[in-house]
Short mmCIF file of N, CA and C in Angstrom, two decimals:
data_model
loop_
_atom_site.label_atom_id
_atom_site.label_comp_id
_atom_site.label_asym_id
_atom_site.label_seq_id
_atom_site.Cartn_x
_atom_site.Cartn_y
_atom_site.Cartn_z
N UNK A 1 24.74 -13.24 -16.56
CA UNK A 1 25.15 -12.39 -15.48
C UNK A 1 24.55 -10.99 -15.62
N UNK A 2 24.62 -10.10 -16.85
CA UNK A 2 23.81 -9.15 -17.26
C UNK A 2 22.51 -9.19 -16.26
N UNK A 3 21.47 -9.97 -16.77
CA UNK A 3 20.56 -10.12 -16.42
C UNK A 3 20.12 -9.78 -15.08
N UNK A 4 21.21 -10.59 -13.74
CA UNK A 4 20.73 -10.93 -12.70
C UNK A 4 21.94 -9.43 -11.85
N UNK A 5 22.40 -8.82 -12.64
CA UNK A 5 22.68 -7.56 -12.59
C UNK A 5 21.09 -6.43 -13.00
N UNK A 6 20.66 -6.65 -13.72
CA UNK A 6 19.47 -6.15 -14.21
C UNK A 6 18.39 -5.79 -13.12
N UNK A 7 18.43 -7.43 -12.56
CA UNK A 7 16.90 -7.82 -11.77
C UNK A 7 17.62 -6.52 -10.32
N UNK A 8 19.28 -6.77 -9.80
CA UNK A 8 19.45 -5.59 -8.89
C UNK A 8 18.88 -4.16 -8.98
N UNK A 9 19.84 -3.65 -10.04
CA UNK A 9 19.19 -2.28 -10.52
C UNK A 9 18.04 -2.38 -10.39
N UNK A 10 16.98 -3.17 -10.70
CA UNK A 10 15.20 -2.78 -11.16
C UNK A 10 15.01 -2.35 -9.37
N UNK A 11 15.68 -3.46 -8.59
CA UNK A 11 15.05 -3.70 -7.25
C UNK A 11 15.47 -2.24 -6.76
N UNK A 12 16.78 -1.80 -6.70
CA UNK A 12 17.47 -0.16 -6.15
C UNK A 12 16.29 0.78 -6.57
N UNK A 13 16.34 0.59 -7.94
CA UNK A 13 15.18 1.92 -8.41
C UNK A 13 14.09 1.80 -7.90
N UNK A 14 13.10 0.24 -8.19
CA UNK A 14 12.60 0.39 -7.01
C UNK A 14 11.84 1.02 -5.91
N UNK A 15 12.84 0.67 -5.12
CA UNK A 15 13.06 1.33 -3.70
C UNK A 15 13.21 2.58 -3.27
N UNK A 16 14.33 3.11 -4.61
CA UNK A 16 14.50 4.51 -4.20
C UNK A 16 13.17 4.97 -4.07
N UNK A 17 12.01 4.79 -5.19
CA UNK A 17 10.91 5.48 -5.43
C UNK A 17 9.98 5.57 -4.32
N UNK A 18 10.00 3.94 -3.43
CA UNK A 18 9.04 3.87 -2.52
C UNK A 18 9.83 4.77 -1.40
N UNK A 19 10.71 5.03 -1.22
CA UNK A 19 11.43 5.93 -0.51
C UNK A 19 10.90 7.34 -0.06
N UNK A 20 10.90 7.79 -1.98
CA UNK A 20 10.03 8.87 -1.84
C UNK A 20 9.01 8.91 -1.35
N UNK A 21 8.26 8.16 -1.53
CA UNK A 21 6.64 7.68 -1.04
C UNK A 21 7.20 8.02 0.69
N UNK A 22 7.71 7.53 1.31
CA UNK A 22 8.19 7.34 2.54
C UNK A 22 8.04 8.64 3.04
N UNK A 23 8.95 8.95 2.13
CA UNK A 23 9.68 10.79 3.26
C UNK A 23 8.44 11.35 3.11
N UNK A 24 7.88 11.34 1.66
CA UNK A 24 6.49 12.56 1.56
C UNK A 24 5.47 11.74 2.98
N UNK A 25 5.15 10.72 2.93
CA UNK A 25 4.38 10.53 4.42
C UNK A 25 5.03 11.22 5.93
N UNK A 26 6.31 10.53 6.29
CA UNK A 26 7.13 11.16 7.13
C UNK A 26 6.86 12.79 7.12
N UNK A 27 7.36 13.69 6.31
CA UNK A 27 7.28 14.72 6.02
C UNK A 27 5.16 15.48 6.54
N UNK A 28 4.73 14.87 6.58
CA UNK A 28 3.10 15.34 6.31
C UNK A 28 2.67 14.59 7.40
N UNK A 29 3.08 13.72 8.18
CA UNK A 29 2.90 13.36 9.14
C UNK A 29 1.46 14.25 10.22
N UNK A 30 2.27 15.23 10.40
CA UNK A 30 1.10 17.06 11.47
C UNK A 30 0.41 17.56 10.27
N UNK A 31 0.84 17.23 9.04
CA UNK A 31 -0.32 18.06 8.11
C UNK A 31 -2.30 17.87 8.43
N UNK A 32 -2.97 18.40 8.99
CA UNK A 32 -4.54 18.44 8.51
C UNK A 32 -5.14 17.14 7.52
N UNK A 33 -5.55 16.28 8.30
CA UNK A 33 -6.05 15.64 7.37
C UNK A 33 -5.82 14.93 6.13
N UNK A 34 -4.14 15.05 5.95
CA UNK A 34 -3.62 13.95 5.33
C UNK A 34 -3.50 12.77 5.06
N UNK A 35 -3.21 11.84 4.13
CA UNK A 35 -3.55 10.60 3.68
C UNK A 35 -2.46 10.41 3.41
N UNK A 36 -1.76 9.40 3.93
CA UNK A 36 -0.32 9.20 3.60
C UNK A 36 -0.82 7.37 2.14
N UNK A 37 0.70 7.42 1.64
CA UNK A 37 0.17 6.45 0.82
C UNK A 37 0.61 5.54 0.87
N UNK A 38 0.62 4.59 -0.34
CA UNK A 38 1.69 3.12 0.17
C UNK A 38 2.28 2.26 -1.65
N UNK A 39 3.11 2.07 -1.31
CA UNK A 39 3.97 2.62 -2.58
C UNK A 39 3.46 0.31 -3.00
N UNK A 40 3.07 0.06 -4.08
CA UNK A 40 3.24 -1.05 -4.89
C UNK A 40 4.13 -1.37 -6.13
N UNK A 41 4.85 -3.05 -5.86
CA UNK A 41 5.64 -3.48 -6.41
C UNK A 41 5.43 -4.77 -7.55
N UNK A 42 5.88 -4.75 -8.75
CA UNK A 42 5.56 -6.01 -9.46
C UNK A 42 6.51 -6.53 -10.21
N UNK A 43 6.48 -7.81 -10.08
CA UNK A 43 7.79 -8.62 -10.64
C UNK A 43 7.78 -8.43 -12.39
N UNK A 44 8.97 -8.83 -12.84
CA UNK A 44 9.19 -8.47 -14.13
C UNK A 44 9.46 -9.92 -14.67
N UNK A 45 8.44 -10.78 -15.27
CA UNK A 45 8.55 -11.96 -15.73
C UNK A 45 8.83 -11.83 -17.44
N UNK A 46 9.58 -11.89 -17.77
CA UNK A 46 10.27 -11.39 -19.68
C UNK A 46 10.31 -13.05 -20.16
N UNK A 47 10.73 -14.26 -19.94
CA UNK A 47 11.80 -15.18 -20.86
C UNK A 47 10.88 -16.19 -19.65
N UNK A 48 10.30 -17.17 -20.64
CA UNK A 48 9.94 -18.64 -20.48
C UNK A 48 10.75 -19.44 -20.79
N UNK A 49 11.71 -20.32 -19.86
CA UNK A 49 12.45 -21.54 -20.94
C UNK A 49 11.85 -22.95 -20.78
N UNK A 50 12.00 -23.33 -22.00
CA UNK A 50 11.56 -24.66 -22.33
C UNK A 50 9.84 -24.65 -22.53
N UNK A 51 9.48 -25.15 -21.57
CA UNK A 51 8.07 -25.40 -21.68
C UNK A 51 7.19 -24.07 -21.01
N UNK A 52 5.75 -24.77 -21.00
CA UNK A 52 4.87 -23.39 -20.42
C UNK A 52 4.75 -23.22 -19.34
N UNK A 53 5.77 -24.18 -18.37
CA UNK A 53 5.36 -24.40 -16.55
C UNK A 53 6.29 -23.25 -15.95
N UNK A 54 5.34 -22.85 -14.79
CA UNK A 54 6.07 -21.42 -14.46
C UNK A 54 7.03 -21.77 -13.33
N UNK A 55 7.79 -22.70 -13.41
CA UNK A 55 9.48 -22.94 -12.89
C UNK A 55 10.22 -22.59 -14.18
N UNK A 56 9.94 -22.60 -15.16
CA UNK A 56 10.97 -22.13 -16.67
C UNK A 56 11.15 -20.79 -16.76
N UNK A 57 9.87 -20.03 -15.86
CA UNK A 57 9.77 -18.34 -15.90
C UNK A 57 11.43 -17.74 -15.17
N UNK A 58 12.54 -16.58 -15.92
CA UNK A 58 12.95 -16.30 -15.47
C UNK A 58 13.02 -14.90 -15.16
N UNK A 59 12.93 -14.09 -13.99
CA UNK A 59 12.60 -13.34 -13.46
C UNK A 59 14.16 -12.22 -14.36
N UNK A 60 13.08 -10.72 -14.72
CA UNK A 60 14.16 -9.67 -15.12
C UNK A 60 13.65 -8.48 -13.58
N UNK A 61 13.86 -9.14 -12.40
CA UNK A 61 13.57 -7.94 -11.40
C UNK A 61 12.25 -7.76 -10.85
N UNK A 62 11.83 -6.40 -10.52
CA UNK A 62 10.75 -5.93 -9.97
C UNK A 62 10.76 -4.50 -10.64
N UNK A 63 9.50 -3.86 -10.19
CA UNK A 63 9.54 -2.51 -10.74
C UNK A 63 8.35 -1.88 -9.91
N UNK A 64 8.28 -0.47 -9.53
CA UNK A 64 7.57 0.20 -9.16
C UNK A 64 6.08 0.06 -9.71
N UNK A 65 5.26 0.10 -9.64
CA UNK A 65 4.06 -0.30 -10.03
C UNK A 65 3.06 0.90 -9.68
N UNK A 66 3.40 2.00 -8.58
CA UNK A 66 2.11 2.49 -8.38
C UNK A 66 2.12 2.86 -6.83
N UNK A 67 1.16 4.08 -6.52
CA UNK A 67 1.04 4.63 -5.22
C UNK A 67 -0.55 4.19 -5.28
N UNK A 68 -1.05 3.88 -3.86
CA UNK A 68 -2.14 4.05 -3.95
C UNK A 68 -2.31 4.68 -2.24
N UNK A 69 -3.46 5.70 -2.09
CA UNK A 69 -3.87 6.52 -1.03
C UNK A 69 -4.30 5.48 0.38
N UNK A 70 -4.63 5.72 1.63
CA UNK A 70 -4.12 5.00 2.57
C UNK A 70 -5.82 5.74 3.01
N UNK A 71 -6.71 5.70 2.71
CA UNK A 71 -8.01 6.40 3.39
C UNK A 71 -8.77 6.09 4.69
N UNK A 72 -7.79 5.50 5.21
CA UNK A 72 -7.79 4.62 7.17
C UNK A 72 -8.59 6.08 7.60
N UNK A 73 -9.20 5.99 8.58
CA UNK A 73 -9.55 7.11 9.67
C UNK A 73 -8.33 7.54 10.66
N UNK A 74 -7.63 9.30 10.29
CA UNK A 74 -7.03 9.51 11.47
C UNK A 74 -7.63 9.92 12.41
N UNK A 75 -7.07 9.98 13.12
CA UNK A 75 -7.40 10.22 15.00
C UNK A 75 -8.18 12.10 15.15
N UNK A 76 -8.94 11.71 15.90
CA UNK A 76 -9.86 13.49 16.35
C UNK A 76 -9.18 14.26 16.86
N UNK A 77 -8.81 15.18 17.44
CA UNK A 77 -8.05 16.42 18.03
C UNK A 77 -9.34 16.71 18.18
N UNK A 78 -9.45 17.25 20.03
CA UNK A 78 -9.62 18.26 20.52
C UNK A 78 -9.16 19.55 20.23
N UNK A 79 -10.53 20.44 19.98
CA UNK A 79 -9.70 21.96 19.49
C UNK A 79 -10.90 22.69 20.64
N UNK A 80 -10.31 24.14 21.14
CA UNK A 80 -10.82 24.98 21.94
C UNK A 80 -11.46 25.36 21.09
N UNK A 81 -11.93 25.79 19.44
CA UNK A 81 -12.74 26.24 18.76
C UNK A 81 -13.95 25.41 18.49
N UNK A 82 -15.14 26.25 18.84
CA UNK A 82 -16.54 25.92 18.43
C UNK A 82 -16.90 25.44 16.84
N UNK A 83 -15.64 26.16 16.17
CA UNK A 83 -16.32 26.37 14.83
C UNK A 83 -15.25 24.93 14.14
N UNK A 84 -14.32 24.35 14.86
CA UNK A 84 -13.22 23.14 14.22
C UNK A 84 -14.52 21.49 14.13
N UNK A 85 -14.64 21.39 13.16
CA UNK A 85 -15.08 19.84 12.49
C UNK A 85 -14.60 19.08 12.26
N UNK A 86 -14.75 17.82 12.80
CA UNK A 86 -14.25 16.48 12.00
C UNK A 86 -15.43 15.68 11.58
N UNK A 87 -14.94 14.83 10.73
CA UNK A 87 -15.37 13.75 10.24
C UNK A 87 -15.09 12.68 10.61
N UNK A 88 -16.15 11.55 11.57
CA UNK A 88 -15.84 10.50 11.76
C UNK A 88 -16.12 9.32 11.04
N UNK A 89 -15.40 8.91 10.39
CA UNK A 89 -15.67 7.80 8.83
C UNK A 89 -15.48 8.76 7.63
N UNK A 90 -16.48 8.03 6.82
CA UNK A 90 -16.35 8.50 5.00
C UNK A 90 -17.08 9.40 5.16
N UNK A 91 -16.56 10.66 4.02
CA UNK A 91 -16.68 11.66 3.66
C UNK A 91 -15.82 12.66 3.34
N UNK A 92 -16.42 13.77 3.00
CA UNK A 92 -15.49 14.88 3.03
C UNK A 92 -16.29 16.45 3.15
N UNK A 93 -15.69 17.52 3.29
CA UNK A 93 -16.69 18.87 3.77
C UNK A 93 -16.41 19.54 2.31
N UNK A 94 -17.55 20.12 1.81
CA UNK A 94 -17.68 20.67 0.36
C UNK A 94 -16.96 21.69 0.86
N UNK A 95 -16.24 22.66 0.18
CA UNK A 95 -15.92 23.93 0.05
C UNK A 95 -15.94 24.91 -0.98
N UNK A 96 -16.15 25.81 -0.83
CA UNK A 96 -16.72 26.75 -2.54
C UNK A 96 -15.88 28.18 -2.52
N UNK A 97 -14.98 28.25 -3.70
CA UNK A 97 -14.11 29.62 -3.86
C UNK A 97 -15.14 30.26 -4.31
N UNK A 98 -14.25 31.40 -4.53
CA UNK A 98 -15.35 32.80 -5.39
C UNK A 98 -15.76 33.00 -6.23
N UNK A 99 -15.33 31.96 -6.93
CA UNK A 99 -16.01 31.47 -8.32
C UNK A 99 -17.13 30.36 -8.58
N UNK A 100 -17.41 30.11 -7.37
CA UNK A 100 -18.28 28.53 -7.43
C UNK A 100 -17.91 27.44 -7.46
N UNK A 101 -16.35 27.33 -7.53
CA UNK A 101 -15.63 25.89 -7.91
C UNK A 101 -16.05 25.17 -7.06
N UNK A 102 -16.45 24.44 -6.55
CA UNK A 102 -16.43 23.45 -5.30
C UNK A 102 -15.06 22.53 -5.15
N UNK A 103 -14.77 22.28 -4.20
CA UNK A 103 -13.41 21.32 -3.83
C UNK A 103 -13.91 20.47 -2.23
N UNK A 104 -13.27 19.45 -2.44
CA UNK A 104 -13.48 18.53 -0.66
C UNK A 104 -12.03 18.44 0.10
N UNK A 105 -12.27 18.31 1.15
CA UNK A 105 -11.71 18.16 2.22
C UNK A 105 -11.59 17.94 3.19
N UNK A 106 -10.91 17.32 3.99
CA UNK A 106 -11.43 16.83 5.29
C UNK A 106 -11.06 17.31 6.85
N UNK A 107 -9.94 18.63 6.23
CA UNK A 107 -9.87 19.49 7.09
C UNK A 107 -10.66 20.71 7.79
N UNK A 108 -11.12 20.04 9.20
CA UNK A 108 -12.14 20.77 9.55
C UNK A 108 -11.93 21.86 10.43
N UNK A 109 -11.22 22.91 10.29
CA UNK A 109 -10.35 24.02 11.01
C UNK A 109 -11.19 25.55 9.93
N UNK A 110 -12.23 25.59 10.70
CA UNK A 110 -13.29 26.83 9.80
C UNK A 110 -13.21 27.84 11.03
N UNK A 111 -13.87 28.83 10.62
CA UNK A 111 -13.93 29.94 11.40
C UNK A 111 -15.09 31.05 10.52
N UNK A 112 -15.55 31.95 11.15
CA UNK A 112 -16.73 32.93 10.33
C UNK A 112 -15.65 34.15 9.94
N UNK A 113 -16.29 34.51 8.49
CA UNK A 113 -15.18 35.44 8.19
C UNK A 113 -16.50 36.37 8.44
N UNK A 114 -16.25 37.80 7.99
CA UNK A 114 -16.48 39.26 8.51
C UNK A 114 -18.22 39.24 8.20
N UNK A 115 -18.74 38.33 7.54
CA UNK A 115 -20.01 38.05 6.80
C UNK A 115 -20.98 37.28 7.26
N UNK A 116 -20.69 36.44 8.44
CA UNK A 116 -21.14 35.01 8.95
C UNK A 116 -21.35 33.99 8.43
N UNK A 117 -20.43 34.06 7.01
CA UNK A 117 -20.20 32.43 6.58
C UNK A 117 -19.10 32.03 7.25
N UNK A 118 -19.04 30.32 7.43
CA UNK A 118 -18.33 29.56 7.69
C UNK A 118 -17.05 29.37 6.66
N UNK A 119 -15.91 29.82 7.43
CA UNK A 119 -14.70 29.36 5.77
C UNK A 119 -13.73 28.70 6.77
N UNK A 120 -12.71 28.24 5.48
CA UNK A 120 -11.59 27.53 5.89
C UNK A 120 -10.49 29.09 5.78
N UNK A 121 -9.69 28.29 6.21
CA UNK A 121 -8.77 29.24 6.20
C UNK A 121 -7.92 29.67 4.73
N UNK A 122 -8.30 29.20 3.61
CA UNK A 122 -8.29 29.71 2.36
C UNK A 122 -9.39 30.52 2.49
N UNK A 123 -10.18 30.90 2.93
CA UNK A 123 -11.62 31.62 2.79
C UNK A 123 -12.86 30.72 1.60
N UNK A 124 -12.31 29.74 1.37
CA UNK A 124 -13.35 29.32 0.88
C UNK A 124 -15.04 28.83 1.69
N UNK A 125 -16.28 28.97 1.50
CA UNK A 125 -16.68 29.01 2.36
C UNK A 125 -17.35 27.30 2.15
N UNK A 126 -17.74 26.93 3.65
CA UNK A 126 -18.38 25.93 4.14
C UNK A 126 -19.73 25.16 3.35
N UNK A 127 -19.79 24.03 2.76
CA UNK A 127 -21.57 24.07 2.00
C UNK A 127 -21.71 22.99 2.56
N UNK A 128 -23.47 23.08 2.52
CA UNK A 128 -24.02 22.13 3.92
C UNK A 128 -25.71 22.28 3.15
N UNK A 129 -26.54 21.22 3.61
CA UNK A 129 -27.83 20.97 2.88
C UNK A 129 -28.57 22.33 4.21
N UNK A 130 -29.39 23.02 3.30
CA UNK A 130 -30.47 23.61 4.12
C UNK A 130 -31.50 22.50 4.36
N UNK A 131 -32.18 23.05 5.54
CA UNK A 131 -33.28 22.33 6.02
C UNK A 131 -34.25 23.60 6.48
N UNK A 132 -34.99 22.85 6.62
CA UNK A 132 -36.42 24.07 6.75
C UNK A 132 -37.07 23.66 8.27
N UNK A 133 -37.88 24.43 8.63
CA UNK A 133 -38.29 24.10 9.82
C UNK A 133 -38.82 22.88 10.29
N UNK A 134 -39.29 22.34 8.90
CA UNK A 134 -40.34 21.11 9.31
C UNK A 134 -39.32 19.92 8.90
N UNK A 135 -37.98 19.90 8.64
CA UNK A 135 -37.05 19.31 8.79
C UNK A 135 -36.69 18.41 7.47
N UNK A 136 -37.22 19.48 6.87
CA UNK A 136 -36.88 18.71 5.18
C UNK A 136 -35.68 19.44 4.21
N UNK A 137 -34.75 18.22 3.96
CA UNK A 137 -33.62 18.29 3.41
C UNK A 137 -33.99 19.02 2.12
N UNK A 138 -33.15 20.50 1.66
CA UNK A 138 -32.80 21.22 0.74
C UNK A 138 -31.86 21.17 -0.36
N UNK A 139 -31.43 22.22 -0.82
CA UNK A 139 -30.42 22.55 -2.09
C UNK A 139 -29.28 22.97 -0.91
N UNK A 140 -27.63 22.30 -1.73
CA UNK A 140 -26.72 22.36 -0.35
C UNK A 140 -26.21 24.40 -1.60
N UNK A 141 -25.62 24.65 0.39
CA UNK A 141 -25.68 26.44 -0.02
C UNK A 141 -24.67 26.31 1.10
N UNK A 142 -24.01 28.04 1.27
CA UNK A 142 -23.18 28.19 2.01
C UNK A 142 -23.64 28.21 3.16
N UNK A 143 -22.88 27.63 4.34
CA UNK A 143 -23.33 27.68 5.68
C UNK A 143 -22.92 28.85 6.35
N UNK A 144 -24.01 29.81 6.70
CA UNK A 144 -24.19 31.12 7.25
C UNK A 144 -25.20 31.61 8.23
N UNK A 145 -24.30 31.87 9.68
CA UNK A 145 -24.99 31.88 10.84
C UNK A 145 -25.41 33.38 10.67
N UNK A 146 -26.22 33.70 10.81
CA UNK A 146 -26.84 35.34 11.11
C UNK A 146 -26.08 35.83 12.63
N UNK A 147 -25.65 36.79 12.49
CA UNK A 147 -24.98 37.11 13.71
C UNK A 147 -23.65 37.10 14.05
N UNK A 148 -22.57 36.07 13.37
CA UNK A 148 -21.90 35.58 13.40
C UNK A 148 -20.71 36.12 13.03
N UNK A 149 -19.72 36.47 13.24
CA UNK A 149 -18.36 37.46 12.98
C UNK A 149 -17.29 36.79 13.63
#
């Protein structure tokens, strides 16, 4: 009886966890480019009786196993801004702090700060391959319109 008390509890806990998984999607739902996730479950096989055939297997529950990311394509928004990007399919848009770090993302909500680079709204700015006139792919650098404020 223990036991099949056991296999309950494993299943509650569980659940609670994928729960969490739940609300944090729910919750991020309007967030930019979010990836909601999807919560995995695996049985808890402990005690073989009798022989090696897996009808003797008796089950101690289930258990949380793992989140894994949901990388589906969301939907485009129309934006009145010239300077808002998306990505349709795989990828992501480089971005570079003030230190050089690079980071990705797939939120494409940029704007020119006071300099005519392209940033996000952290100010990190936009990186993108130069090309040259005769249309040959470069070293990727910050994307910076001359003129641009």
């Amino acid at each position: 009886m223990i036991a099949s008390l056991y296999a309950g509890i494993s299943g509650l806990s569980a659940n609670a966890t994928a729960m969490t998984v739940i609300g944090d999607n729910i919750a991020n739902v309007n967030t930019t480019a979010f990836k909601g996730n999807r919560s995995h479950f695996a049985n808890i096989l402990s005690t073989s009786l009798g022989g090696q055939s897996a009808t003797g297997n008796v089950g101690r529950g289930v258990e949380f196993w793992g989140v894994n990311a949901q990388w589906t394509q969301g939907s485009i928004e129309n934006s009145s801004s010239a300077t808002d990007l998306a990505i349709n399919g795989k990828g992501f848009f480089i971005v570079q702090d003030g230190t050089g770090s690079d980071f990705y993302t797939r939120a494409g909500n940029f704007q020119f700060d006071k300099n005519g680079y392209l940033v996000n709204p952290d100010g990190m700015q936009l990186q993108g391959y130069q090309i040259d006139s005769a249309g040959n792919l470069g070293a990727i650098a910050s994307v910076y319109i001359p003129g641009e404020r």
